[in-house]
Amino acid sequence: MKKLSYLFSVITLMVTIVIIGVLFTSTEALAAQPEGQNKTPKDKIVFSTRLDFTTMDVTNTPSTITKSVYHSVYNTLVEKDVATNEIIPALAESWTMDSPTEYSFILRQGVKFHDGSDFTSADVKFTYERALEHNSSKSKLASLASIELDGDYALKIVLKQPNMDFLDIITDPTLSILSKNAFEALGDEKGIQQGTGPYKYKEWDQGSYLDLEANDEYWGGKPATNELRLQYISESSSRLIAVKTGEMDFIQDPPLSELANIKADSSLKLLTYPSASVELLFFNTKQPPMDNPDVRRAIEYALNRQDIVDGVFLGNAIPNNNIMHSSNAYYSEIESVDQDIEKAKELLAKAGYADGFELTLISNSSPDSQAICTIVQAQLDEIGITVKYEPLENATHTTVAKSGEGYHMDSCQWSGYAFGPDLGIRELIYSSGSNNYAHYSDAKMDQMIDDAIKIEDKSERIAAYKAIEEYSEDVMVVYPICVKNYTFVSGINVEDIPQPNGPIMNYRNLVSYSE
Amino acid sequence: MVKEKLVLEINDLVVNYETDNGTVHAVNGINLKLKQKQSVGIVGETGAGKTTTALAILNLIPQPTGIIKNGTIIVDGKNMLTISESDLRMMRGKGVSMIFQDPMTALNPVFTIGEQIAESVRIHEGVSNKDAMQRAIEMLEIVGIDKDRAYDYPHQLSGGMKQRVVIAIALACQAKLLIADEPTTALDVTIQAQVLELIRSYREKYDTAMILITHDLGIVAETCDEVAVMYAGVIVEYGTLEDIFNRTKHPYTEGLFNSLPNIIERRSKLTPIPGMVLDPTILPDGCVFADRCSYVIDTCRTTFQKDIAVSDTHIVRCSRYQEPGFNIKRMIA
Amino acid sequence: MYRYIIKRVLLLIPILIAVSFIVFFIVDLAPGDSIDAVFGNELSTEDKETMREEMGYNDSLLVRYARYIGNVFKGDMGMSVLFKKPALELYLNRVPATLKLAFWGIFIALIIAIPLGVISAIHQNTFIDTLSTILGLLGMSMPSFWFGLLMIILFSLKLGWLPSFGNEGRGSIIMPALTVGVGQAALLMRTTRSSMLEVIRQDYIRTARAKGVKEGVVIYKHALRNALIPIITAAGTQLGIALGGTVVVESVFAWPGVGKLTIDAFNARDTTLVVGCLILTTALSSVLMMFIDIIYAFVDPRIKARYSR
Ligand SMILES: Nc1ncnc2c1ncn2[C@@H]1O[C@H](COP(=O)(O)OP(=O)(O)OP(=O)(O)O)[C@@H](O)[C@H]1O
Ligand SMILES: [Mg+2]
């Protein structure tokens, strides 16, 4: 008995030593195998992002990863070319704007849904009318007045008022065209799963993975990869390891602290694209002294974008001084003030706060926002403003920020720029905007926004938005900080992941070559 | 003279318990010899070290507190303190077995009583489970428990029944030496007699030697050939029944007799031994009983008392009886 | 025994009602609701308000609760706002993985804890005792996040033996279960140790030794069996906790368990799903506790006697 237990403890000790030993031995030698010569696409690609696919209920989700999946399973009437920012044909082969409120579409013929039913104009009408029935999607089509079918492959859409963003808006994957026949034949639950896209649903194990398989009949040609698996791994370190072991072909959002190591690792590829969202600081104009323009300007002078980009994102972001996202077609370069502590103090004194004051800064639970706030805290300390920082849990943050009570400044991100210029600006700074956390109400601003949406001529319209962007800088109720990068890490055999359209990832053309 | 083979020989046994409150000197130099068929009674107040002596014979002093400081214990020719683990296991239960003092706690609550008896048989007789169980059932019948109860758990039995089960376990393998530590305390008087009779007939059948530990001098008189009177870890007087009962020499033995209720004379007044039992953590220089002895003189407290042989069979650890005019006051004869 | 089980099941109903109310109340206290949490800025304030009205969010807590419980009794645990699927279906989909992880975890914990605890008890206050105590504490204080990642680095990345995520693939259970098990082992080891210390002092252990029973048999048959009740109780509690989900382990290993589901649901203020998860977890744990009680009866005949009364 005694002997046995001694043996046991000796073994335990030895195992511990071996484990520690192996952990600390470097295995660099194992990495980097020679690249394969004959390039055949792998049958299946496995990838992972930070968030889970949430629902197959197309009309009903704000989840960007979910929308990205829809982009592969369905088509919208028209789509956007990410490179040129132009609207391009999809299920609609061509279109004309007959008047500012009238669009005519000619539809693609011979397209089949995954269940085999034919795509016709009735499906478009069915889809849009269905979207209007749902609270969560009807605001997107708020300007839609009627849809008139002209045979199976032509239709006319009439708007209530001019909306030059209409074509952009209908590229949103939640407006993917669904099959009327499939709904009738298969019922709602199965019916909604039938798209026209290059991939079709295979299996969804909620919380685990979603499998898609190639649609051999795809009108745009069969995709190169037979199967896609979107695996849910919420932990960024685990995700990164999974791509290192080769279990994953690519992942999104590795831990930022690992970026340098990833770059150095010859068996991995690091790819970055500007993300869809702008990091913002709101001045709550309902809460004195933030109603004082001098105070806001003073704070603007005190802040420094580059420090945040370096400190929070380790350089993996682009400074953005404009409330418009730099990838939007209506973004213009504008002037803004640079950090100037003396100027800031001067303005504060002018406003009657020579000795500074205390303010409350809130944020949501995103680690980025929290890190931003710490830097803002330090920068404002320079001019004598004491920042009381309260990070809030996401749902709480939305409620508090909407109420406009109990905070002076708010740090969060906004990503509504993917579907034309209007939505991004409107929700942010229009008096009734859903994300107007500055609680800013300015008739001039509202008028400028309402006018800009109706301008037909593109260059005129760009000028109108430039004016809005500059006016926003003037009134300084929202301080744009930067655009963070999306980061992808893949094995070297994976072809570059295509640039996303705003927050919508493009998984249609993923290819990885096996040796 | 042909030396008769000894079943048990204890030489100068010293056992201590190392406790947080100090060293308990439980047994302080005991010598004991036992021949085949012979039975010796050990009597003495609570805490005298009787059970400790018995456990030492089985080499079962509770670890890690109990330490056998000195001495040899030879059972059937084997030194229980130095033989190998496996030999020791063979001796336990087969060479020497023990009826434990407290039947309420001596049985394992999660096994049936049949199993607990059979286990012993299985270990020592090398028989199959089934045969062992058969023997266990026989043993139960011998101690007067219905065989249907073999599959009962200890909590389903009365105290007296448990006592019998404990006895059945001890008797199961016909050990050469049986140690019975107050085997009848849990039993009423009529059953007591039955149980003693049971043990007696069993011993006769198998020529078993026995150490009977008890407070009851009456039982000793009925059952034993010789008597050891223990006090504070020491045998203060040892002799045949005759020696102890009729030729009492030690004041402590006297005290024991005097504190006994006398049923025959219906004497209501008991004479308890005055004073308290010695603090077991202090080992006195002189006589262990000095503090309570009514015959005490100064030298008793300072000089160590040696065993003195009164006769071939009678040993006493007190020098005073030799003095002229010393007379033990015995209330019963 | 049957009557005892029926009694326990009936007792479960008021417990579940109480649990559901408390959870309902707490989720309600937390600022923000599922509409804000799920749809964020996607919807205008008016649209959200209409949705709230439609979904009955504007009714008082009691009304909403009564409606919920009423539906539950009709077998309908409601739809998740986040996933747009029935809460029951979502939960049940995760249960197998959770059960698998919880049981393997506790199994590993026991395999580590019982021998270490027994050895500690036998060698009380010796070097071996101290060593196992230190090992146990190490296991307990090691953050499972860190330990999990360390294992993934070793067994998936460096050695390539085990899959680094998910519950498919050969051996996928090993690392998650080890992480859970090692974390739980320390407490079980301490329980085993103290319980064994208590038991090996008992007279019946002496009786066994006096019969000539081998020391190993004395310890593992006579003593351990008696020491088992507190160990089973502790293991049952740990198992119950693991059934509620081991969120960190689930995150590190992308293990599709109920813990992550519950947290995701709470973050989305998906009251229906949160309450559903917690009610079902409570029910599951209660059933488990009932099994534990039944196991008691097998281990200790005295307890069995009490049940049959
Ligand atoms: N495990 C133990 N640890 C410490 N001290 C002990 C232990 N067992 C017995 N003792 C002490 O040793 C002394 C002798 O005890 P023992 O049990 O041998 O007495 P006893 O003569 O059998 O008494 P009783 O008639 O009450 O059974 C007592 O002082 C007792 O307190
Ligand atoms: Mg005793």
GROMACS .gro file of C-alpha atoms in nm, chain C residues 49-159:
model
  111
  897GLU     CA    1  -4.210   5.017  -2.947
  898THR     CA    2  -4.461   4.842  -3.176
  899MET     CA    3  -4.271   4.519  -3.136
  900ARG     CA    4  -4.276   4.556  -2.758
  901GLU     CA    5  -4.647   4.616  -2.767
  902GLU     CA    6  -4.703   4.313  -2.990
  903MET     CA    7  -4.489   4.088  -2.776
  904GLY     CA    8  -4.656   4.206  -2.459
  905TYR     CA    9  -4.338   4.354  -2.315
  906ASN     CA   10  -4.528   4.652  -2.183
  907ASP     CA   11  -4.747   4.449  -1.951
  908SER     CA   12  -4.658   4.436  -1.586
  909LEU     CA   13  -4.414   4.180  -1.460
  910LEU     CA   14  -4.685   3.974  -1.292
  911VAL     CA   15  -4.902   3.963  -1.603
  912ARG     CA   16  -4.607   3.856  -1.816
  913TYR     CA   17  -4.506   3.597  -1.563
  914ALA     CA   18  -4.855   3.456  -1.530
  915ARG     CA   19  -4.882   3.432  -1.907
  916TYR     CA   20  -4.547   3.259  -1.926
  917ILE     CA   21  -4.622   3.005  -1.657
  918GLY     CA   22  -4.964   2.941  -1.808
  919ASN     CA   23  -4.799   2.856  -2.137
  920VAL     CA   24  -4.539   2.641  -1.968
  921PHE     CA   25  -4.812   2.430  -1.813
  922LYS     CA   26  -4.951   2.390  -2.162
  923GLY     CA   27  -4.611   2.259  -2.265
  924ASP     CA   28  -4.502   2.574  -2.445
  925MET     CA   29  -4.185   2.731  -2.314
  926GLY     CA   30  -4.194   3.014  -2.562
  927MET     CA   31  -3.984   3.134  -2.852
  928SER     CA   32  -3.637   3.278  -2.826
  929VAL     CA   33  -3.619   3.631  -2.960
  930LEU     CA   34  -3.254   3.586  -3.043
  931PHE     CA   35  -3.272   3.259  -3.234
  932LYS     CA   36  -3.638   3.257  -3.331
  933LYS     CA   37  -3.667   2.899  -3.225
  934PRO     CA   38  -3.857   2.736  -2.938
  935ALA     CA   39  -3.662   2.773  -2.614
  936LEU     CA   40  -3.721   2.408  -2.531
  937GLU     CA   41  -3.578   2.290  -2.861
  938LEU     CA   42  -3.270   2.511  -2.826
  939TYR     CA   43  -3.210   2.385  -2.475
  940LEU     CA   44  -3.264   2.020  -2.549
  941ASN     CA   45  -3.027   2.049  -2.843
  942ARG     CA   46  -2.752   2.147  -2.601
  943VAL     CA   47  -2.829   1.899  -2.326
  944PRO     CA   48  -2.642   1.597  -2.464
  945ALA     CA   49  -2.316   1.790  -2.489
  946THR     CA   50  -2.363   1.931  -2.142
  947LEU     CA   51  -2.443   1.595  -1.989
  948LYS     CA   52  -2.147   1.441  -2.163
  949LEU     CA   53  -1.911   1.707  -2.035
  950ALA     CA   54  -2.056   1.712  -1.685
  951PHE     CA   55  -2.040   1.336  -1.640
  952TRP     CA   56  -1.696   1.289  -1.789
  953GLY     CA   57  -1.577   1.587  -1.589
  954ILE     CA   58  -1.697   1.446  -1.261
  955PHE     CA   59  -1.570   1.104  -1.358
  956ILE     CA   60  -1.221   1.241  -1.410
  957ALA     CA   61  -1.251   1.447  -1.093
  958LEU     CA   62  -1.337   1.134  -0.896
  959ILE     CA   63  -1.061   0.933  -1.057
  960ILE     CA   64  -0.814   1.198  -0.949
  961ALA     CA   65  -0.972   1.285  -0.617
  962ILE     CA   66  -1.048   0.949  -0.461
  963PRO     CA   67  -0.701   0.793  -0.480
  964LEU     CA   68  -0.534   1.119  -0.382
  965GLY     CA   69  -0.780   1.175  -0.098
  966VAL     CA   70  -0.744   0.819   0.027
  967ILE     CA   71  -0.367   0.834   0.011
  968SER     CA   72  -0.369   1.167   0.192
  969ALA     CA   73  -0.589   1.025   0.463
  970ILE     CA   74  -0.379   0.713   0.510
  971HIS     CA   75  -0.063   0.917   0.526
  972GLN     CA   76  -0.217   1.201   0.720
  973ASN     CA   77   0.029   1.482   0.792
  974THR     CA   78   0.312   1.329   0.596
  975PHE     CA   79   0.496   1.449   0.289
  976ILE     CA   80   0.256   1.259   0.065
  977ASP     CA   81  -0.041   1.425   0.227
  978THR     CA   82   0.112   1.768   0.172
  979LEU     CA   83   0.201   1.685  -0.186
  980SER     CA   84  -0.150   1.573  -0.275
  981THR     CA   85  -0.294   1.876  -0.099
  982ILE     CA   86  -0.070   2.101  -0.304
  983LEU     CA   87  -0.160   1.919  -0.626
  984GLY     CA   88  -0.526   1.953  -0.535
  985LEU     CA   89  -0.500   2.322  -0.459
  986LEU     CA   90  -0.307   2.372  -0.779
  987GLY     CA   91  -0.588   2.213  -0.974
  988MET     CA   92  -0.846   2.423  -0.798
  989SER     CA   93  -0.667   2.755  -0.825
  990MET     CA   94  -0.560   2.705  -1.183
  991PRO     CA   95  -0.801   2.912  -1.394
  992SER     CA   96  -0.977   2.674  -1.625
  993PHE     CA   97  -0.936   2.923  -1.908
  994TRP     CA   98  -0.561   2.910  -1.872
  995PHE     CA   99  -0.542   2.539  -1.809
  996GLY     CA  100  -0.768   2.471  -2.107
  997LEU     CA  101  -0.559   2.680  -2.343
  998LEU     CA  102  -0.241   2.525  -2.212
  999MET     CA  103  -0.378   2.182  -2.289
 1000ILE     CA  104  -0.492   2.287  -2.635
 1001ILE     CA  105  -0.146   2.422  -2.707
 1002LEU     CA  106   0.010   2.099  -2.589
 1003PHE     CA  107  -0.224   1.833  -2.722
 1004SER     CA  108  -0.365   2.000  -3.032
 1005LEU     CA  109  -0.102   2.240  -3.149
 1006LYS     CA  110   0.227   2.078  -3.046
 1007LEU     CA  111   0.135   1.713  -3.047
   0.00000   0.00000   0.00000
